[in-house]
PDB file of C-alpha atoms in Angstrom:
ATOM      1  CA  MET A 581       1.582 -17.730  25.979  1.00  0.00           C
ATOM      2  CA  ARG A 582      -1.593 -17.413  24.464  1.00  0.00           C
ATOM      3  CA  ALA A 583      -2.259 -18.633  21.123  1.00  0.00           C
ATOM      4  CA  THR A 584      -5.097 -19.681  18.962  1.00  0.00           C
ATOM      5  CA  PHE A 585      -5.028 -22.253  16.274  1.00  0.00           C
ATOM      6  CA  SER A 586      -6.373 -21.131  13.085  1.00  0.00           C
ATOM      7  CA  ILE A 587      -6.145 -22.362   9.301  1.00  0.00           C
ATOM      8  CA  PHE A 588      -5.121 -20.473   6.044  1.00  0.00           C
ATOM      9  CA  PRO A 589      -8.068 -23.232   4.053  1.00  0.00           C
ATOM     10  CA  LYS A 590      -6.108 -22.900   0.606  1.00  0.00           C
ATOM     11  CA  PHE A 591      -7.241 -26.166  -0.507  1.00  0.00           C
ATOM     12  CA  TYR A 592     -10.531 -26.770   1.020  1.00  0.00           C
ATOM     13  CA  GLN A 593     -12.453 -24.397  -1.167  1.00  0.00           C
ATOM     14  CA  HIS A 594     -14.272 -27.390  -1.971  1.00  0.00           C
ATOM     15  CA  LEU A 595     -16.202 -27.366   1.035  1.00  0.00           C
ATOM     16  CA  SER A 596     -19.394 -25.538   2.178  1.00  0.00           C
ATOM     17  CA  ALA A 597     -18.680 -23.151   4.986  1.00  0.00           C
ATOM     18  CA  GLU A 598     -20.378 -25.407   7.332  1.00  0.00           C
ATOM     19  CA  GLN A 599     -18.247 -28.325   6.102  1.00  0.00           C
ATOM     20  CA  LEU A 600     -15.280 -26.472   6.583  1.00  0.00           C
ATOM     21  CA  ALA A 601     -16.429 -26.053  10.314  1.00  0.00           C
ATOM     22  CA  ALA A 602     -16.684 -29.262  10.795  1.00  0.00           C
ATOM     23  CA  MET A 603     -13.169 -30.049   9.523  1.00  0.00           C
ATOM     24  CA  VAL A 604     -11.630 -27.313  11.709  1.00  0.00           C
ATOM     25  CA  ARG A 605     -13.694 -29.056  14.844  1.00  0.00           C
ATOM     26  CA  SER A 606     -12.208 -32.608  14.030  1.00  0.00           C
ATOM     27  CA  VAL A 607      -8.542 -31.896  13.596  1.00  0.00           C
ATOM     28  CA  GLY A 608      -8.471 -30.068  16.963  1.00  0.00           C
ATOM     29  CA  LEU A 609      -8.207 -26.413  15.560  1.00  0.00           C
ATOM     30  CA  ASP A 610      -9.813 -23.269  17.228  1.00  0.00           C
ATOM     31  CA  THR A 611     -10.955 -21.640  14.163  1.00  0.00           C
ATOM     32  CA  THR A 612     -10.263 -20.889  10.702  1.00  0.00           C
ATOM     33  CA  ASN A 613      -8.848 -17.436   9.175  1.00  0.00           C
ATOM     34  CA  LEU A 614     -11.829 -15.423   6.954  1.00  0.00           C
ATOM     35  CA  VAL A 615      -9.923 -16.057   3.251  1.00  0.00           C
ATOM     36  CA  VAL A 616     -10.931 -13.186   0.745  1.00  0.00           C
ATOM     37  CA  ARG A 617      -9.942 -14.680  -2.746  1.00  0.00           C
ATOM     38  CA  ASP A 618     -11.795 -15.277  -5.733  1.00  0.00           C
ATOM     39  CA  GLY A 619     -12.926 -19.050  -5.837  1.00  0.00           C
ATOM     40  CA  TYR A 620     -13.448 -19.056  -1.948  1.00  0.00           C
ATOM     41  CA  TRP A 621     -16.335 -18.367   0.563  1.00  0.00           C
ATOM     42  CA  VAL A 622     -15.615 -14.553   0.397  1.00  0.00           C
ATOM     43  CA  THR A 623     -14.542 -12.877  -2.890  1.00  0.00           C
ATOM     44  CA  PRO A 624     -13.185  -9.495  -3.104  1.00  0.00           C
ATOM     45  CA  ALA A 625     -16.183  -8.742  -5.308  1.00  0.00           C
ATOM     46  CA  GLY A 626     -18.825  -9.972  -2.717  1.00  0.00           C
ATOM     47  CA  LEU A 627     -17.027  -9.192   0.399  1.00  0.00           C
ATOM     48  CA  GLU A 628     -19.862  -6.595   2.206  1.00  0.00           C
ATOM     49  CA  ARG A 629     -22.196  -9.626   1.612  1.00  0.00           C
ATOM     50  CA  GLU A 630     -20.361 -12.719   2.157  1.00  0.00           C
ATOM     51  CA  ALA A 631     -17.915 -12.008   4.894  1.00  0.00           C
ATOM     52  CA  PRO A 632     -20.869 -11.535   7.125  1.00  0.00           C
ATOM     53  CA  ALA A 633     -22.511 -14.460   6.142  1.00  0.00           C
ATOM     54  CA  PHE A 634     -18.723 -16.481   6.798  1.00  0.00           C
ATOM     55  CA  VAL A 635     -18.289 -15.535   9.891  1.00  0.00           C
ATOM     56  CA  LYS A 636     -21.944 -16.310  10.666  1.00  0.00           C
ATOM     57  CA  ALA A 637     -21.869 -19.716   9.628  1.00  0.00           C
ATOM     58  CA  MET A 638     -18.698 -20.086  11.627  1.00  0.00           C
ATOM     59  CA  ALA A 639     -20.120 -18.773  14.714  1.00  0.00           C
ATOM     60  CA  ALA A 640     -22.857 -21.125  14.752  1.00  0.00           C
ATOM     61  CA  ALA A 641     -20.340 -23.992  14.602  1.00  0.00           C
ATOM     62  CA  GLY A 642     -18.885 -22.550  17.480  1.00  0.00           C
ATOM     63  CA  LEU A 643     -15.868 -20.952  15.515  1.00  0.00           C
ATOM     64  CA  LYS A 644     -14.756 -17.453  16.503  1.00  0.00           C
ATOM     65  CA  VAL A 645     -13.174 -15.868  13.241  1.00  0.00           C
ATOM     66  CA  ARG A 646     -10.697 -13.076  14.101  1.00  0.00           C
ATOM     67  CA  PHE A 647      -7.894 -13.105  11.314  1.00  0.00           C
ATOM     68  CA  ALA A 648      -8.282 -12.952   7.611  1.00  0.00           C
ATOM     69  CA  THR A 649      -5.849 -13.709   4.933  1.00  0.00           C
ATOM     70  CA  THR A 650      -5.920 -11.093   2.401  1.00  0.00           C
ATOM     71  CA  GLY A 651      -4.152 -10.055  -0.776  1.00  0.00           C
ATOM     72  CA  TYR A 652      -5.088  -6.314  -0.237  1.00  0.00           C
ATOM     73  CA  ALA A 653      -1.894  -4.123  -0.989  1.00  0.00           C
ATOM     74  CA  PRO A 654      -1.625  -1.531   1.363  1.00  0.00           C
ATOM     75  CA  ARG A 655      -1.436   1.362  -1.237  1.00  0.00           C
ATOM     76  CA  GLU A 656      -4.691  -0.079  -2.528  1.00  0.00           C
ATOM     77  CA  LEU A 657      -6.069   0.345   1.078  1.00  0.00           C
ATOM     78  CA  SER A 658      -4.932   3.798   1.830  1.00  0.00           C
ATOM     79  CA  ALA A 659      -6.627   4.755  -1.127  1.00  0.00           C
ATOM     80  CA  ASP A 660     -10.133   3.146  -0.451  1.00  0.00           C
ATOM     81  CA  ALA A 661     -10.445   1.518   2.985  1.00  0.00           C
ATOM     82  CA  GLU A 662     -13.635   0.105   2.678  1.00  0.00           C
ATOM     83  CA  PRO A 663     -12.531  -3.620   2.946  1.00  0.00           C
ATOM     84  CA  LEU A 664     -11.387  -2.701   6.614  1.00  0.00           C
ATOM     85  CA  ARG A 665     -14.639  -1.364   7.442  1.00  0.00           C
ATOM     86  CA  VAL A 666     -16.086  -4.303   6.129  1.00  0.00           C
ATOM     87  CA  LEU A 667     -13.788  -6.525   7.922  1.00  0.00           C
ATOM     88  CA  ALA A 668     -14.156  -4.610  11.138  1.00  0.00           C
ATOM     89  CA  ASP A 669     -17.694  -4.756  11.289  1.00  0.00           C
ATOM     90  CA  CYS A 670     -17.351  -8.496  11.054  1.00  0.00           C
ATOM     91  CA  GLY A 671     -15.174  -8.353  13.971  1.00  0.00           C
ATOM     92  CA  ILE A 672     -11.945  -9.299  12.179  1.00  0.00           C
ATOM     93  CA  ALA A 673      -9.148  -7.583  14.187  1.00  0.00           C
ATOM     94  CA  GLU A 674      -5.835  -8.597  12.158  1.00  0.00           C
ATOM     95  CA  PHE A 675      -5.595  -9.419   8.261  1.00  0.00           C
ATOM     96  CA  ARG A 676      -2.432 -10.334   6.631  1.00  0.00           C
ATOM     97  CA  MET A 677      -2.149  -7.921   3.672  1.00  0.00           C
ATOM     98  CA  GLY A 678      -0.723  -8.503   0.160  1.00  0.00           C
ATOM     99  CA  TYR A 679       3.001  -9.293  -0.060  1.00  0.00           C
ATOM    100  CA  PHE A 680       5.878  -6.403  -1.402  1.00  0.00           C
ATOM    101  CA  GLU A 681       7.339  -7.613  -4.501  1.00  0.00           C
ATOM    102  CA  ALA A 682      10.917  -7.802  -4.539  1.00  0.00           C
ATOM    103  CA  LYS A 683      12.493  -5.672  -7.195  1.00  0.00           C
ATOM    104  CA  PRO A 684      16.184  -5.146  -8.291  1.00  0.00           C
ATOM    105  CA  GLU A 685      16.327  -1.610  -6.693  1.00  0.00           C
ATOM    106  CA  VAL A 686      16.188  -3.335  -3.011  1.00  0.00           C
ATOM    107  CA  ARG A 687      16.677   0.057  -1.210  1.00  0.00           C
ATOM    108  CA  SER A 688      14.324   2.212  -3.322  1.00  0.00           C
ATOM    109  CA  ALA A 689      11.903  -0.727  -2.987  1.00  0.00           C
ATOM    110  CA  ARG A 690      11.871  -1.044   0.846  1.00  0.00           C
ATOM    111  CA  SER A 691      11.733   2.894   1.108  1.00  0.00           C
ATOM    112  CA  GLU A 692       8.451   2.971  -0.997  1.00  0.00           C
ATOM    113  CA  ALA A 693       7.203  -0.053   1.374  1.00  0.00           C
ATOM    114  CA  ARG A 694       7.969   1.940   4.315  1.00  0.00           C
ATOM    115  CA  GLU A 695       6.021   4.980   3.119  1.00  0.00           C
ATOM    116  CA  GLN A 696       3.122   2.298   1.947  1.00  0.00           C
ATOM    117  CA  LEU A 697       3.044   1.243   6.035  1.00  0.00           C
ATOM    118  CA  GLU A 698       3.131   4.498   7.213  1.00  0.00           C
ATOM    119  CA  ASP A 699       0.011   5.483   5.480  1.00  0.00           C
ATOM    120  CA  LEU A 700      -1.602   2.227   6.123  1.00  0.00           C
ATOM    121  CA  ALA A 701      -0.845   2.361   9.740  1.00  0.00           C
ATOM    122  CA  GLU A 702      -3.295   5.683   9.874  1.00  0.00           C
ATOM    123  CA  VAL A 703      -5.724   3.515   7.879  1.00  0.00           C
ATOM    124  CA  CYS A 704      -5.775   0.585  10.526  1.00  0.00           C
ATOM    125  CA  GLU A 705      -6.031   2.512  13.319  1.00  0.00           C
ATOM    126  CA  ARG A 706      -9.030   4.370  11.586  1.00  0.00           C
ATOM    127  CA  HIS A 707     -10.904   0.853  11.637  1.00  0.00           C
ATOM    128  CA  LYS A 708      -9.244  -0.704  14.628  1.00  0.00           C
ATOM    129  CA  VAL A 709      -8.070  -3.372  12.428  1.00  0.00           C
ATOM    130  CA  ARG A 710      -4.019  -4.188  12.432  1.00  0.00           C
ATOM    131  CA  GLY A 711      -2.486  -5.339   9.313  1.00  0.00           C
ATOM    132  CA  VAL A 712       0.130  -7.988   9.251  1.00  0.00           C
ATOM    133  CA  LEU A 713       3.159  -8.671   7.038  1.00  0.00           C
ATOM    134  CA  GLN A 714       4.030 -12.063   6.524  1.00  0.00           C
ATOM    135  CA  LEU A 715       7.375 -13.193   5.905  1.00  0.00           C
ATOM    136  CA  HIS A 716       7.517 -15.176   2.897  1.00  0.00           C
ATOM    137  CA  GLN A 717      10.190 -16.363   0.165  1.00  0.00           C
ATOM    138  CA  ASN A 718      10.659 -14.593  -3.295  1.00  0.00           C
ATOM    139  CA  THR A 719       9.625 -11.139  -1.449  1.00  0.00           C
ATOM    140  CA  LEU A 720      10.708  -7.864  -0.353  1.00  0.00           C
ATOM    141  CA  VAL A 721      10.700  -9.241   3.257  1.00  0.00           C
ATOM    142  CA  PRO A 722      11.852 -12.996   3.484  1.00  0.00           C
ATOM    143  CA  SER A 723      13.293 -12.387   6.985  1.00  0.00           C
ATOM    144  CA  ALA A 724      12.477 -11.305  10.530  1.00  0.00           C
ATOM    145  CA  SER A 725      15.492  -8.633   9.956  1.00  0.00           C
ATOM    146  CA  ALA A 726      14.029  -7.342   6.603  1.00  0.00           C
ATOM    147  CA  ALA A 727      10.680  -6.875   8.117  1.00  0.00           C
ATOM    148  CA  TYR A 728      11.869  -5.197  11.508  1.00  0.00           C
ATOM    149  CA  ALA A 729      13.682  -2.664   9.214  1.00  0.00           C
ATOM    150  CA  LEU A 730      10.468  -1.562   7.895  1.00  0.00           C
ATOM    151  CA  VAL A 731       7.950  -1.747  10.636  1.00  0.00           C
ATOM    152  CA  ARG A 732      10.462  -0.232  13.476  1.00  0.00           C
ATOM    153  CA  GLY A 733       8.769   2.725  15.193  1.00  0.00           C
ATOM    154  CA  LEU A 734       5.385   2.202  13.581  1.00  0.00           C
ATOM    155  CA  PRO A 735       2.641   1.339  16.217  1.00  0.00           C
ATOM    156  CA  SER A 736       2.495  -2.217  16.846  1.00  0.00           C
ATOM    157  CA  GLU A 737      -1.122  -2.045  17.832  1.00  0.00           C
ATOM    158  CA  TRP A 738      -1.673  -1.273  13.634  1.00  0.00           C
ATOM    159  CA  ILE A 739       0.922  -3.076  12.169  1.00  0.00           C
ATOM    160  CA  GLY A 740       2.315  -6.349  12.858  1.00  0.00           C
ATOM    161  CA  VAL A 741       4.447  -9.387  11.416  1.00  0.00           C
ATOM    162  CA  GLU A 742       3.642 -12.825  10.861  1.00  0.00           C
ATOM    163  CA  ILE A 743       7.019 -15.297  10.938  1.00  0.00           C
ATOM    164  CA  ASP A 744       6.914 -18.131   8.839  1.00  0.00           C
ATOM    165  CA  PRO A 745       9.221 -20.957   9.649  1.00  0.00           C
ATOM    166  CA  GLY A 746       8.268 -22.928   6.157  1.00  0.00           C
ATOM    167  CA  ASN A 747       8.924 -20.016   3.954  1.00  0.00           C
ATOM    168  CA  GLN A 748      11.855 -18.841   6.071  1.00  0.00           C
ATOM    169  CA  ALA A 749      13.425 -22.259   5.547  1.00  0.00           C
ATOM    170  CA  PHE A 750      13.738 -21.329   1.611  1.00  0.00           C
ATOM    171  CA  GLU A 751      15.629 -17.992   2.140  1.00  0.00           C
ATOM    172  CA  GLY A 752      14.785 -15.929   5.539  1.00  0.00           C
ATOM    173  CA  PHE A 753      15.662 -18.417   8.336  1.00  0.00           C
ATOM    174  CA  GLU A 754      17.360 -16.705  11.292  1.00  0.00           C
ATOM    175  CA  SER A 755      17.811 -17.652  14.899  1.00  0.00           C
ATOM    176  CA  TRP A 756      14.166 -17.782  16.318  1.00  0.00           C
ATOM    177  CA  ASN A 757      15.462 -16.326  19.606  1.00  0.00           C
ATOM    178  CA  GLN A 758      17.137 -13.301  17.937  1.00  0.00           C
ATOM    179  CA  ALA A 759      14.125 -13.128  15.298  1.00  0.00           C
ATOM    180  CA  VAL A 760      11.260 -12.985  18.025  1.00  0.00           C
ATOM    181  CA  ARG A 761      13.203 -10.717  20.372  1.00  0.00           C
ATOM    182  CA  LEU A 762      14.165  -8.250  17.461  1.00  0.00           C
ATOM    183  CA  LEU A 763      10.513  -8.353  15.928  1.00  0.00           C
ATOM    184  CA  ASP A 764       8.982  -8.189  19.934  1.00  0.00           C
ATOM    185  CA  ASP A 765       5.712  -6.771  19.858  1.00  0.00           C
ATOM    186  CA  TYR A 766       5.439  -6.668  15.996  1.00  0.00           C
ATOM    187  CA  CYS A 767       5.432 -10.409  16.180  1.00  0.00           C
ATOM    188  CA  VAL A 768       1.617 -11.211  16.187  1.00  0.00           C
ATOM    189  CA  ALA A 769       1.096 -14.401  13.867  1.00  0.00           C
ATOM    190  CA  VAL A 770       2.919 -17.696  13.275  1.00  0.00           C
ATOM    191  CA  GLY A 771       2.460 -19.669   9.746  1.00  0.00           C
ATOM    192  CA  VAL A 772       2.270 -23.074  10.852  1.00  0.00           C
ATOM    193  CA  LYS A 773       4.410 -25.194   7.768  1.00  0.00           C
ATOM    194  CA  ASP A 774       7.470 -27.011   7.034  1.00  0.00           C
ATOM    195  CA  VAL A 775       9.552 -28.122   4.770  1.00  0.00           C
ATOM    196  CA  GLU A 776      11.944 -31.179   3.992  1.00  0.00           C
ATOM    197  CA  VAL A 777      15.147 -31.149   2.022  1.00  0.00           C
ATOM    198  CA  TYR A 778      15.828 -33.625  -0.744  1.00  0.00           C
ATOM    199  CA  ARG A 779      18.691 -34.346  -3.408  1.00  0.00           C
ATOM    200  CA  ASP A 780      17.377 -34.908  -6.847  1.00  0.00           C
ATOM    201  CA  ALA A 781      19.885 -37.121  -8.575  1.00  0.00           C
ATOM    202  CA  LYS A 782      18.794 -35.915 -11.993  1.00  0.00           C
ATOM    203  CA  ALA A 783      19.964 -32.240 -11.265  1.00  0.00           C
ATOM    204  CA  ALA A 784      23.397 -32.979  -9.609  1.00  0.00           C
ATOM    205  CA  ALA A 785      25.457 -31.654 -11.973  1.00  0.00           C
ATOM    206  CA  GLU A 786      23.361 -27.926 -11.799  1.00  0.00           C
ATOM    207  CA  PRO A 787      24.849 -25.022  -9.517  1.00  0.00           C
ATOM    208  CA  ALA A 788      22.304 -26.153  -6.699  1.00  0.00           C
ATOM    209  CA  LYS A 789      23.891 -29.696  -7.306  1.00  0.00           C
ATOM    210  CA  GLY A 790      20.245 -30.943  -6.725  1.00  0.00           C
ATOM    211  CA  TRP A 791      19.532 -30.172  -3.596  1.00  0.00           C
ATOM    212  CA  LYS A 792      15.461 -28.564  -3.414  1.00  0.00           C
ATOM    213  CA  ARG A 793      13.185 -27.846  -0.769  1.00  0.00           C
ATOM    214  CA  ARG A 794       9.144 -29.321  -0.552  1.00  0.00           C
ATOM    215  CA  TRP A 795       6.555 -29.176   1.650  1.00  0.00           C
ATOM    216  CA  THR A 796       6.033 -31.681   4.250  1.00  0.00           C
ATOM    217  CA  THR A 797       4.338 -32.071   7.743  1.00  0.00           C
ATOM    218  CA  ILE A 798       5.815 -29.883  10.643  1.00  0.00           C
ATOM    219  CA  ASP A 799       6.984 -33.063  12.836  1.00  0.00           C
ATOM    220  CA  GLU A 800       8.702 -34.336   9.786  1.00  0.00           C
ATOM    221  CA  GLY A 801      10.114 -30.906   8.564  1.00  0.00           C
ATOM    222  CA  VAL A 802      13.507 -29.112   8.914  1.00  0.00           C
ATOM    223  CA  THR A 803      12.197 -26.536  11.606  1.00  0.00           C
ATOM    224  CA  ASN A 804      13.048 -27.074  15.240  1.00  0.00           C
ATOM    225  CA  TRP A 805       9.583 -25.958  16.529  1.00  0.00           C
ATOM    226  CA  HIS A 806      10.606 -26.453  20.220  1.00  0.00           C
ATOM    227  CA  ASP A 807      13.303 -23.501  19.655  1.00  0.00           C
ATOM    228  CA  VAL A 808      10.280 -21.665  17.661  1.00  0.00           C
ATOM    229  CA  ILE A 809       7.716 -22.148  20.758  1.00  0.00           C
ATOM    230  CA  GLY A 810      10.799 -21.623  23.174  1.00  0.00           C
ATOM    231  CA  ALA A 811      11.265 -18.359  21.513  1.00  0.00           C
ATOM    232  CA  LEU A 812       7.683 -17.497  21.478  1.00  0.00           C
ATOM    233  CA  HIS A 813       6.889 -18.455  24.937  1.00  0.00           C
ATOM    234  CA  GLY A 814      10.164 -16.353  26.120  1.00  0.00           C
ATOM    235  CA  ALA A 815       8.717 -13.435  24.828  1.00  0.00           C
ATOM    236  CA  GLY A 816       5.501 -13.627  25.991  1.00  0.00           C
ATOM    237  CA  PHE A 817       3.905 -14.138  22.693  1.00  0.00           C
ATOM    238  CA  GLU A 818       0.073 -13.654  22.413  1.00  0.00           C
ATOM    239  CA  GLY A 819      -1.581 -14.740  18.836  1.00  0.00           C
ATOM    240  CA  THR A 820      -2.432 -16.423  15.905  1.00  0.00           C
ATOM    241  CA  PHE A 821      -0.851 -19.783  14.768  1.00  0.00           C
ATOM    242  CA  VAL A 822      -2.259 -20.187  11.098  1.00  0.00           C
ATOM    243  CA  PHE A 823      -1.850 -23.752   9.995  1.00  0.00           C
ATOM    244  CA  MET A 824      -1.110 -24.231   6.411  1.00  0.00           C
ATOM    245  CA  PRO A 825      -1.445 -27.496   4.991  1.00  0.00           C
ATOM    246  CA  PHE A 826      -0.010 -27.678   1.619  1.00  0.00           C
ATOM    247  CA  TYR A 827       0.961 -31.125   0.978  1.00  0.00           C
ATOM    248  CA  ASP A 828      -1.133 -33.444  -0.457  1.00  0.00           C
ATOM    249  CA  ALA A 829      -3.360 -31.051  -2.021  1.00  0.00           C
ATOM    250  CA  LYS A 830      -5.373 -33.413  -4.248  1.00  0.00           C
ATOM    251  CA  ASP A 831      -5.837 -35.694  -1.887  1.00  0.00           C
ATOM    252  CA  PRO A 832      -7.875 -33.610   0.908  1.00  0.00           C
ATOM    253  CA  GLU A 833      -8.636 -36.918   3.077  1.00  0.00           C
ATOM    254  CA  ARG A 834      -4.991 -37.820   3.200  1.00  0.00           C
ATOM    255  CA  MET A 835      -4.171 -33.839   4.234  1.00  0.00           C
ATOM    256  CA  THR A 836      -6.725 -33.561   6.622  1.00  0.00           C
ATOM    257  CA  ALA A 837      -5.277 -36.586   8.152  1.00  0.00           C
ATOM    258  CA  LYS A 838      -1.815 -35.074   8.509  1.00  0.00           C
ATOM    259  CA  LEU A 839      -3.283 -31.902   9.230  1.00  0.00           C
ATOM    260  CA  ALA A 840      -4.995 -33.349  12.405  1.00  0.00           C
ATOM    261  CA  ARG A 841      -1.222 -35.064  13.405  1.00  0.00           C
ATOM    262  CA  GLU A 842       0.627 -31.683  13.162  1.00  0.00           C
ATOM    263  CA  VAL A 843      -2.124 -29.904  15.287  1.00  0.00           C
ATOM    264  CA  ALA A 844      -1.545 -32.568  18.004  1.00  0.00           C
ATOM    265  CA  TYR A 845       2.122 -32.378  17.707  1.00  0.00           C
ATOM    266  CA  LEU A 846       2.131 -28.653  18.066  1.00  0.00           C
ATOM    267  CA  ARG A 847       0.162 -28.970  20.900  1.00  0.00           C
ATOM    268  CA  ARG A 848       2.411 -31.495  22.817  1.00  0.00           C
ATOM    269  CA  VAL A 849       5.393 -29.103  21.708  1.00  0.00           C
ATOM    270  CA  MET A 850       3.423 -26.308  23.224  1.00  0.00           C
ATOM    271  CA  ALA A 851       2.911 -28.316  26.616  1.00  0.00           C
ATOM    272  CA  GLU A 852       6.424 -29.506  26.855  1.00  0.00           C
ATOM    273  CA  VAL A 853       7.751 -26.443  26.357  1.00  0.00           C
ATOM    274  CA  ALA A 854       5.480 -23.811  27.661  1.00  0.00           C
ATOM    275  CA  GLY A 855       2.950 -25.491  29.558  1.00  0.00           C
ATOM    276  CA  GLY A 856       0.166 -25.383  26.951  1.00  0.00           C
ATOM    277  CA  ALA A 857      -1.218 -23.188  24.778  1.00  0.00           C
TER     278      ALA A 857
END
């Protein structure tokens, strides 16, 4: 199994690109995602100028950026593929696309999403960049089975799936062996975050009886990462692990210390299960 350890630096936007690179190296990650979002190093409006500058800054620190986190909807890119041209020119090989919204009319929404992915696959092929669909709670695609129903038959070179144990713990958990084997070559990325389950006594009389979930580190959360890595290893996974430190957002120093612990934990799990990354 070959894997790259990257990060979606959602709560590090206060850092300069150079400071971000230093943080990435300090915690033991291989690289960072290129984030296209207002308020970050690369914005949608400034993409053509800012993306090359960001990639250059990371390269100066010895980091190769190949995965982007974006909010671009498939229909948006089919109408205007210029963002994909810019990303490809910067050496980006894969990008996480925007989510498909969950709608009451589930069947029609899925049919529409499938049509959009068919169109996107053609656009991605032209620009030689793979679009990645992330499994996410409260969207149309919260599980591996839901994703496979959408991507089945599409070229996996240009359309892939990012499993996400943390998000799937809310509503889309499936056996990791079944999920990974089902997705097979569509499984190209893994979101690395986790949750803990706790009970709010004040909400005990509510229908959920007070049981809730909140973000925590992967060495303390509910996901069995040995099972996840075992399934990926057995399927010959080659792709990107995207760390998502969503805890302690208001205390960057504490968050970074926990992130370093997470990176070390997952590398240890990989060594135990798969002989290393």
